[in-house]
Short mmCIF file of C-alpha atoms in Angstrom, two decimals:
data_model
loop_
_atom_site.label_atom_id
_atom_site.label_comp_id
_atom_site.label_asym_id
_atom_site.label_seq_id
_atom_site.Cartn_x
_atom_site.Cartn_y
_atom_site.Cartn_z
CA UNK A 144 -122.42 -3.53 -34.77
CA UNK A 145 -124.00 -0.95 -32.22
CA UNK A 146 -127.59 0.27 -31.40
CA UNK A 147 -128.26 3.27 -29.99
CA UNK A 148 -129.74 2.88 -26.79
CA UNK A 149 -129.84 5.91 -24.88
CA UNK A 150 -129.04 9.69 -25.52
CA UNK A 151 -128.22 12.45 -22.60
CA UNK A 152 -128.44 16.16 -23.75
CA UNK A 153 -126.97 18.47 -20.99
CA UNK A 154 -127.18 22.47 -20.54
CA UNK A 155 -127.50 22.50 -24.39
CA UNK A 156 -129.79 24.00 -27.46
CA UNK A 157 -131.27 27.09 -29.03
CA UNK A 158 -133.19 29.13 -26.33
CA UNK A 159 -136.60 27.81 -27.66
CA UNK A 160 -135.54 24.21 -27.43
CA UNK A 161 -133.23 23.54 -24.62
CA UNK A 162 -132.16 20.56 -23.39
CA UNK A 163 -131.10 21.43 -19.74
CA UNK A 164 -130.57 18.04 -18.61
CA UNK A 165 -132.90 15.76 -21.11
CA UNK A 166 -132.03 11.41 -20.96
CA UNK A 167 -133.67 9.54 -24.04
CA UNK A 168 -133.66 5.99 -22.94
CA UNK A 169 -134.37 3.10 -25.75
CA UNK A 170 -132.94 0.59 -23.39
CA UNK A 171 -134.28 -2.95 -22.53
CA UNK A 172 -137.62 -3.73 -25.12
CA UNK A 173 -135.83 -4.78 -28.25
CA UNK A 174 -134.43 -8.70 -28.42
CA UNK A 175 -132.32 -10.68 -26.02
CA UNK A 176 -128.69 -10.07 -27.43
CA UNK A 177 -127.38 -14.02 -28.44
CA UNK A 178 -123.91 -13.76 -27.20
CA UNK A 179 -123.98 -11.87 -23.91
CA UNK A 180 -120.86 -10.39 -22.30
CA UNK A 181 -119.86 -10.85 -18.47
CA UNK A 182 -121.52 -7.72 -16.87
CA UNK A 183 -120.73 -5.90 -13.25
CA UNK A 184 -123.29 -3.95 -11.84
CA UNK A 185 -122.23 -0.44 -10.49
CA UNK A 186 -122.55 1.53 -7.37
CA UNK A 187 -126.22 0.90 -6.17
CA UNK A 188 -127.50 -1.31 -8.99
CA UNK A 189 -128.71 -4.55 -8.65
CA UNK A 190 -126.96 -7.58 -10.26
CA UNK A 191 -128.08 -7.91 -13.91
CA UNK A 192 -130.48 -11.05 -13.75
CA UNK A 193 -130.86 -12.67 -17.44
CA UNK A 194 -129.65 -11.76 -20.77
CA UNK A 195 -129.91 -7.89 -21.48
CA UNK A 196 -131.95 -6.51 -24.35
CA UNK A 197 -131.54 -4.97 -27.20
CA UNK A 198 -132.73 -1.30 -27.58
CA UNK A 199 -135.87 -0.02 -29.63
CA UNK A 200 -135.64 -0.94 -32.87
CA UNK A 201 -138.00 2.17 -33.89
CA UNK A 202 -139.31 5.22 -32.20
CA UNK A 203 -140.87 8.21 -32.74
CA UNK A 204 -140.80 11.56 -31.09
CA UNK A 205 -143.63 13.36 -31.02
CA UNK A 206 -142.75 17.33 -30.23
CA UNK A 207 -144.53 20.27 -32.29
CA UNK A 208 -142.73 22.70 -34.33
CA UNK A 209 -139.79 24.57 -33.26
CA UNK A 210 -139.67 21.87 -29.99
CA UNK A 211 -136.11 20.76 -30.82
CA UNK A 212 -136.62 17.61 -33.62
CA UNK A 213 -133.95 19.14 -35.78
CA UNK A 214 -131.86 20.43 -32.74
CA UNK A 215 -131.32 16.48 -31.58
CA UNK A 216 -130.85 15.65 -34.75
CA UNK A 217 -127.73 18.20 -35.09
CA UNK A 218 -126.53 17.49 -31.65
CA UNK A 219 -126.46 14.07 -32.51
CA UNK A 220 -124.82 14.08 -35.80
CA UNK A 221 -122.24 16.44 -33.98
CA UNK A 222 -120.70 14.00 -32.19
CA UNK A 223 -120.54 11.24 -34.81
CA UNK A 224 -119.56 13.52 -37.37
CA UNK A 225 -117.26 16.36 -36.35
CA UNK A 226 -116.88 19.69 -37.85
CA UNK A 227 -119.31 22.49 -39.07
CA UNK A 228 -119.27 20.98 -42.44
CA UNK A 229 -121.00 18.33 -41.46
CA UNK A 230 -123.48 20.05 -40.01
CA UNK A 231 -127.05 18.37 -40.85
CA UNK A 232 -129.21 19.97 -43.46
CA UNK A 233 -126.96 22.23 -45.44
CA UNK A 234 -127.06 24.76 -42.41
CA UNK A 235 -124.82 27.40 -41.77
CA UNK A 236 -121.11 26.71 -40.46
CA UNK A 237 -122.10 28.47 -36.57
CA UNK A 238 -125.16 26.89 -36.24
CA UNK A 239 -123.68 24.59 -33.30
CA UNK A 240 -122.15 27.65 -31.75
CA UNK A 241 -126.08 29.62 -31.90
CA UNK A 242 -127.05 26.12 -29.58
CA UNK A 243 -124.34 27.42 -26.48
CA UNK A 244 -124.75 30.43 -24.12
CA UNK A 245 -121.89 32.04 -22.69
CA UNK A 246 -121.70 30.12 -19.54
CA UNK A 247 -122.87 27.13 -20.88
CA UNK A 248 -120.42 23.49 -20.80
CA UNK A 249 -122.53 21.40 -23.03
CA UNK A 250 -122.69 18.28 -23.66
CA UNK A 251 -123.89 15.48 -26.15
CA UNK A 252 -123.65 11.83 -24.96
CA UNK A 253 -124.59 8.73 -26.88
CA UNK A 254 -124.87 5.25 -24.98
CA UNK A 255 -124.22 2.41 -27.85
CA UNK A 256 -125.04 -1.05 -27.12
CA UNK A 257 -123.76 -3.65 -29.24
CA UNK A 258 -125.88 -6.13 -30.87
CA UNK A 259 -124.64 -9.23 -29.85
CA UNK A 260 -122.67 -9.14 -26.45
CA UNK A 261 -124.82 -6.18 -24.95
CA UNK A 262 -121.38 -4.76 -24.16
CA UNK A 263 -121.93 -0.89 -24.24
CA UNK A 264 -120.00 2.42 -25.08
CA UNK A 265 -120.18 5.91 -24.42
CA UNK A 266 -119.24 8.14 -26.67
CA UNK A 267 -119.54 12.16 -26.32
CA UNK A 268 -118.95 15.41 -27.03
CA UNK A 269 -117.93 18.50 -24.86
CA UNK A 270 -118.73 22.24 -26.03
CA UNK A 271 -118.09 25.67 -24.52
CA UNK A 272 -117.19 29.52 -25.28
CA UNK A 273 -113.75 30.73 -24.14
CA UNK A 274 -113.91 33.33 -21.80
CA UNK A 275 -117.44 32.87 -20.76
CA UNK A 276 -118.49 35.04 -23.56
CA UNK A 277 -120.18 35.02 -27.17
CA UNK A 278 -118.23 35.46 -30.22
CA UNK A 279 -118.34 35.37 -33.71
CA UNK A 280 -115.19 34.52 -33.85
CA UNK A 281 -115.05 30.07 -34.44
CA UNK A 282 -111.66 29.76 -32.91
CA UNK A 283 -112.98 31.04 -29.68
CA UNK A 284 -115.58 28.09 -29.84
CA UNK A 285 -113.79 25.26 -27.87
CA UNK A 286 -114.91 21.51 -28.61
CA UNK A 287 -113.08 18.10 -27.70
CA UNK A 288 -114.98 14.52 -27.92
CA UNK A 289 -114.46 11.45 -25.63
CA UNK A 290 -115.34 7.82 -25.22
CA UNK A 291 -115.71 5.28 -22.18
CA UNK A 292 -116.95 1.77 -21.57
CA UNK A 293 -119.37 2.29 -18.66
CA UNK A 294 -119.12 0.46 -15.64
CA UNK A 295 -118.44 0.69 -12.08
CA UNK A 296 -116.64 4.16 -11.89
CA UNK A 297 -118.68 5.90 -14.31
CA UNK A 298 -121.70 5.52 -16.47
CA UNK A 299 -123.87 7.66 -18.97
CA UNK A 300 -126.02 8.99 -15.38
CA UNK A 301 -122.93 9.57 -13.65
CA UNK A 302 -121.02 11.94 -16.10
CA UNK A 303 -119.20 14.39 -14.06
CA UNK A 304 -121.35 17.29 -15.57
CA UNK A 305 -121.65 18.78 -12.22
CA UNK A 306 -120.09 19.33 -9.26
CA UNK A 307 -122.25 17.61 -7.87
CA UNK A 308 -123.49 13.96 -9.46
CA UNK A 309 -125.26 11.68 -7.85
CA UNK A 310 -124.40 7.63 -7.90
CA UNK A 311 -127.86 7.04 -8.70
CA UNK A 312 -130.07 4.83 -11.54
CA UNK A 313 -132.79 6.88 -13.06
CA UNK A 314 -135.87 5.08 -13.55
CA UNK A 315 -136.30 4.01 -16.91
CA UNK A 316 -137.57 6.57 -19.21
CA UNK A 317 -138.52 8.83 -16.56
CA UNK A 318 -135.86 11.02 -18.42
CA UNK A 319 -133.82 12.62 -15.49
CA UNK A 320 -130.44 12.38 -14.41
CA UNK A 321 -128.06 12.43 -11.09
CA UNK A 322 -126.49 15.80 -12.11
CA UNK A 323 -126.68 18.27 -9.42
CA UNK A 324 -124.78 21.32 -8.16
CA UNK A 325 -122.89 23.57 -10.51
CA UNK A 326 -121.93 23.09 -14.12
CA UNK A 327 -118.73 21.95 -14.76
CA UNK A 328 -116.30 23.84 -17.39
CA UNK A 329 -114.66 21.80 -19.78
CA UNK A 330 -111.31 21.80 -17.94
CA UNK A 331 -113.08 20.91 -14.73
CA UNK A 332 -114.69 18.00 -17.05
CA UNK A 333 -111.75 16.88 -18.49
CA UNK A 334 -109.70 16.33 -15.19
CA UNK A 335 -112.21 14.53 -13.42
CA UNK A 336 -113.07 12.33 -16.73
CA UNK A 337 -109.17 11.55 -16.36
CA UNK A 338 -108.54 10.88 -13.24
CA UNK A 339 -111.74 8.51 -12.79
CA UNK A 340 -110.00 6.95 -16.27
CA UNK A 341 -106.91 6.32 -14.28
CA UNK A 342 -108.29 5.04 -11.26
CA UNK A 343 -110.84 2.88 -12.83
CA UNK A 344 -108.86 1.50 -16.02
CA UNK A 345 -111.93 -0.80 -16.72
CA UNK A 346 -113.64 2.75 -18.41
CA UNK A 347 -111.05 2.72 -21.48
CA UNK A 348 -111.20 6.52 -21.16
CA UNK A 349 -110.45 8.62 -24.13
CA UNK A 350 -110.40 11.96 -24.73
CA UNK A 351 -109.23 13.97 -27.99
CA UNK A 352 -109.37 17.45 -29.71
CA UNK A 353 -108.99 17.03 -33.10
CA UNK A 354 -111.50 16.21 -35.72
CA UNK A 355 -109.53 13.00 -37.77
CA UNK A 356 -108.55 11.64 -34.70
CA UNK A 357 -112.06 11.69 -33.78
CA UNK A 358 -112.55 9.76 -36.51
CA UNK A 359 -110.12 7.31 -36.61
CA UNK A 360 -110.96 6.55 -33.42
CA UNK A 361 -114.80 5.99 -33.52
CA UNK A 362 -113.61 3.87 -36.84
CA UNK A 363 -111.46 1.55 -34.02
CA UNK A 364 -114.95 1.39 -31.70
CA UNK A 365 -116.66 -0.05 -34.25
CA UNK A 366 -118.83 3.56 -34.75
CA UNK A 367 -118.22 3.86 -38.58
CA UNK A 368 -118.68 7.45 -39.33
CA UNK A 369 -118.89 6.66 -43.47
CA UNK A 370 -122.65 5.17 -41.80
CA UNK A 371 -123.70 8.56 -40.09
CA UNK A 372 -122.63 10.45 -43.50
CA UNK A 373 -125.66 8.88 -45.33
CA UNK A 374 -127.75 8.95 -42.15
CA UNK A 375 -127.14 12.70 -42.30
CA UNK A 376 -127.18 13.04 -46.07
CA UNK A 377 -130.58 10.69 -45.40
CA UNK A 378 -132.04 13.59 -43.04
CA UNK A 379 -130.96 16.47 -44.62
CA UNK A 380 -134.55 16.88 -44.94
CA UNK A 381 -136.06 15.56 -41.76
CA UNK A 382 -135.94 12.28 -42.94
CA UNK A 383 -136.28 12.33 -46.78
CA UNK A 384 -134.33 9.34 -47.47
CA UNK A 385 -135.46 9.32 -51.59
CA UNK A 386 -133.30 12.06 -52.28
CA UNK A 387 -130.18 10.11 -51.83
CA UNK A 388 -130.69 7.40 -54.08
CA UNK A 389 -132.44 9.68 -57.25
CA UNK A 390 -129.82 9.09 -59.67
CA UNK A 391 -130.38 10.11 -63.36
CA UNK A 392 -128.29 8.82 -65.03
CA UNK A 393 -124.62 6.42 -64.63
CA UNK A 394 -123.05 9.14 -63.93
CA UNK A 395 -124.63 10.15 -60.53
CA UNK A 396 -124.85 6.30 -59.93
CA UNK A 397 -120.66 6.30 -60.07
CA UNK A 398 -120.77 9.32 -58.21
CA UNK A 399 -122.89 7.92 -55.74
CA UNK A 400 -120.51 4.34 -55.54
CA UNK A 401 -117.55 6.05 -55.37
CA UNK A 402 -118.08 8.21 -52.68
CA UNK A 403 -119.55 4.86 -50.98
CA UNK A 404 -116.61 2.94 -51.34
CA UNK A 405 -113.45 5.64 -51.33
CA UNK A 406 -112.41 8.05 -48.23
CA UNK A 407 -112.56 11.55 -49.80
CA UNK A 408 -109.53 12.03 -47.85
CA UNK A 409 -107.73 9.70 -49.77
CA UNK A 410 -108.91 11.17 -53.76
CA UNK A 411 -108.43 14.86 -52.05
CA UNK A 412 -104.43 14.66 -53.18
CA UNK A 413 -105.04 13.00 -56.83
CA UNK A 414 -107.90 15.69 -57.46
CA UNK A 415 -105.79 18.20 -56.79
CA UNK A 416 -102.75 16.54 -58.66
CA UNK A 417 -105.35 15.83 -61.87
CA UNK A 418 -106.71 19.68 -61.84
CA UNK A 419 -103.15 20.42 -61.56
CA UNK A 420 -102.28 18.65 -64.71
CA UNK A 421 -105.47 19.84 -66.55
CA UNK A 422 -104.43 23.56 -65.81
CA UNK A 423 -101.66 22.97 -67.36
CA UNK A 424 -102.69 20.97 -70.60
CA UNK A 425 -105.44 23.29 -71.25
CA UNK A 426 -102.35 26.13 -71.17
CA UNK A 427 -100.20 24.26 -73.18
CA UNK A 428 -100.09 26.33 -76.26
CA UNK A 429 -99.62 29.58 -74.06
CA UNK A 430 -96.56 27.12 -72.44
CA UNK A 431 -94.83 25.96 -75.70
CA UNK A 432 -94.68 29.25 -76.87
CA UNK A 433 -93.31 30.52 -73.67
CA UNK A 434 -90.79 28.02 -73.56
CA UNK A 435 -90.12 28.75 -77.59
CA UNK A 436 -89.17 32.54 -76.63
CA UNK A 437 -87.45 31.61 -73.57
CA UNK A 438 -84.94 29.02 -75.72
CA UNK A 439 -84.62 32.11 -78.77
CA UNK A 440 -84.24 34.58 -75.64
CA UNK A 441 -81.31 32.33 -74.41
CA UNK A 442 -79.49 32.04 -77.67
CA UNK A 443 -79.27 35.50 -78.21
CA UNK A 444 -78.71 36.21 -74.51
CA UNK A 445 -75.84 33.84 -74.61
CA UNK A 446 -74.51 35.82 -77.46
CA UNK A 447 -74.91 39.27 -75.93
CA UNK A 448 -73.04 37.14 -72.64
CA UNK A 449 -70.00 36.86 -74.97
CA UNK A 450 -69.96 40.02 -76.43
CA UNK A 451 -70.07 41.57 -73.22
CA UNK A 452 -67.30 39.02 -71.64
CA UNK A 453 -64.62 40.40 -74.99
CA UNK A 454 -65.96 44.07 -74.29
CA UNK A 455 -64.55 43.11 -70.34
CA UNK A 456 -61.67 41.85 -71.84
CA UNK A 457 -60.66 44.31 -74.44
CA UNK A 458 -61.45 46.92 -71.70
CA UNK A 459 -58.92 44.97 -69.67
CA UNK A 460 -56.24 45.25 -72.03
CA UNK A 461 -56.90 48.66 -72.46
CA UNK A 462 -57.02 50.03 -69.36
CA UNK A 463 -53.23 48.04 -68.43
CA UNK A 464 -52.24 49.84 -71.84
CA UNK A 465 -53.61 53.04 -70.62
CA UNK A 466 -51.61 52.56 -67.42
CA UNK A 467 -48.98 51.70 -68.72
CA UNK A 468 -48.89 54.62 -70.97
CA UNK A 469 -49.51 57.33 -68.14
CA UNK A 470 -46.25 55.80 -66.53
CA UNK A 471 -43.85 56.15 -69.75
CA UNK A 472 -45.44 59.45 -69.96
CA UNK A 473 -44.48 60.33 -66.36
CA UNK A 474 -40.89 59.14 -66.80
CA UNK A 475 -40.04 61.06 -70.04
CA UNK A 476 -41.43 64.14 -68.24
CA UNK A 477 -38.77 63.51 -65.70
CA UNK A 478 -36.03 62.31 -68.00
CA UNK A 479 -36.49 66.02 -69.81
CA UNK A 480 -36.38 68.08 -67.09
CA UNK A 481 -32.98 66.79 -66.21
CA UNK A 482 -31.82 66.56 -69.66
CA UNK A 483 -33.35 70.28 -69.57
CA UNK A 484 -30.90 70.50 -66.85
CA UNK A 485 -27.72 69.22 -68.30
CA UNK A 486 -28.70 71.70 -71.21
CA UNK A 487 -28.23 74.91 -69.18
CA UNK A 488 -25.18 73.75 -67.74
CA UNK A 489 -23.53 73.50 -71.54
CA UNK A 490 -25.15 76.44 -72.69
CA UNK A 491 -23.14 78.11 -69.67
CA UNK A 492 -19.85 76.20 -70.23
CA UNK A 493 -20.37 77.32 -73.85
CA UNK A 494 -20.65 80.70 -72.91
CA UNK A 495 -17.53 81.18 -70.24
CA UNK A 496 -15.68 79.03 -73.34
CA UNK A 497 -16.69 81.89 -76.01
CA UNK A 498 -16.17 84.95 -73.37
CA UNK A 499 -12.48 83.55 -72.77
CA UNK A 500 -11.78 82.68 -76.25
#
């Protein structure tokens, strides 16, 4: 299991609560961790003396209203649960894209340490607009998510944000980091997040694109999301927690257990199968009646089939009769105009035989 233990906010938020470069460290005054992992210090740290810490178990962050309590909450959510429908509080699907300017890279990086080795993850989430410009247009709203084990190579104050980053420890809870220089674009980010991956193969670098493999792959850190659903469902309200558990009656209570226990995912295919099936039953009368005049229709379809097949066949026989006709015809037309022929001749004989007689 993980704690959170420190957050980084980077060239991110609504214009009246940005978080240019903002660290939130809850590192190093909660218990000693029982089973603690091997540890190597990086660049310009001391060696870790002792067993590490746990993080805060509780804290509270005092900011007035319209300061940005909601806007870390989002932010936060964002990277644990990807996609605008998971957006905390019911908000609207481009509320995450009204937290970017046009030439911003942000980003959203969570530091986990884990309960009982101290062994820590970074996990993180990379925003910007396409063209340098503002759109309402989502598809033009480019996001991608990655994760690292931090140690020497890279850490949470050493994220390659900037062109510049300084290989430096911020003091703890003075909340600055080691970014300077220009921001970064995405691209920019994700080559150098690489290549620092590949030449430091401790990190564990991962970067991907799509929301379920997101997912899946927070679910192989150890980061169940299924947990950050009811956190989020939790703080829908700024923190009303009561809501989730007002159940009325056993019905909401199965609701409730079933959507605790079952991957909507999963019942997404046998809801639709089930509506699919209830469409139909509540047509079924509509249905058997429709298939009752299609079987008549094809009975007396298949009758009018072989009418018309004899009506081909008569008017087969008749047309060969018909040709056959027309030919006799045009033979006896020739046979009498040469027995016309022989005629004449005999009426002549006949005559030279009466004019000599």
């Amino acid at each position: 299991m993980y704690e959170l233990s420190r957050v980084r906010l980077y060239s991110i938020g609504p214009a009246g609560a940005r978080y240019a470069d903002t660290v939130l460290d809850l590192r190093g005054v909660g218990a000693p961790v029982p089973e603690p992992a091997p540890a190597q210090a990086d660049f310009f740290e001391e060696e870790p003396t002792g067993p590490p810490l746990r993080p805060a178990p509780a804290g509270v962050l005092f900011l007035e209203n319209g300061g940005g309590k909601s806007v870390l909450l989002k932010l936060i959510f964002s990277v644990m649960l990807p996609g605008h429908r998971n957006t905390l509080g019911g908000a609207s699907s481009g509320v995450l894209r009204k937290f970017l300017l046009a030439d911003d890279c942000g980003h959203v990086a969570l530091e986990w340490q884990h309960t009982r080795t101290g062994e820590t993850v970074v996990v993180g989430k990379v925003s910007e607009w396409r063209g340098r410009q503002v759109s309402n247009d989502p598809r033009k709203f480019a996001e991608a998510w990655y994760s690292f084990r931090p140690g020497p190579g890279m850490s949470l104050d050493s994220l390659p944000v900037a062109e510049s980053t300084a290989l430096r420890r911020p003091e703890a809870g003075d909340g600055t980091s080691g970014a300077r220089g220009r921001r970064r674009t995405m691209k920019g980010f994700r080559d150098v997040l690489t290549e620092t991956g590949r030449a430091y193969p401790n990190l564990d670098v991962v970067w991907e694109e799509v929301h379920e493999r997101w997912i899946e792959h927070l679910g192989r850190l150890g980061l169940d999301p299924e947990l950050f659903r009811y956190q989020r469902e939790m703080n829908a309200d700024e923190g009303e927690a009561a809501g989730l558990f007002a159940v009325k009656n056993d019905a909401d209570f199965t609701d409730l257990l079933l959507r605790a226990v079952t991957d909507p995912r999963d019942t997404d295919g046998l809801a639709d199968l089930v509506h699919g099936f209830a469409d139909k039953l509540g047509r079924r009368a509509e249905l058997t009646a429709e298939r009752d005049f299609t079987a008549g229709s094809v009975e007396l379809l298949q009758r009018v089939t072989e009418a018309a097949g004899e009506r081909e066949a008569a008017r087969s026989v008749h047309t060969a009769a018909e040709q056959r006709a027309r030919g006799l015809t045009r033979r006896l037309d020739a046979r009498a105009e040469r027995e016309r022929g022989l005629a004449a001749e005999l009426a002549e004989g006949v005559a030279r035989g009466a004019e000599a007689v």
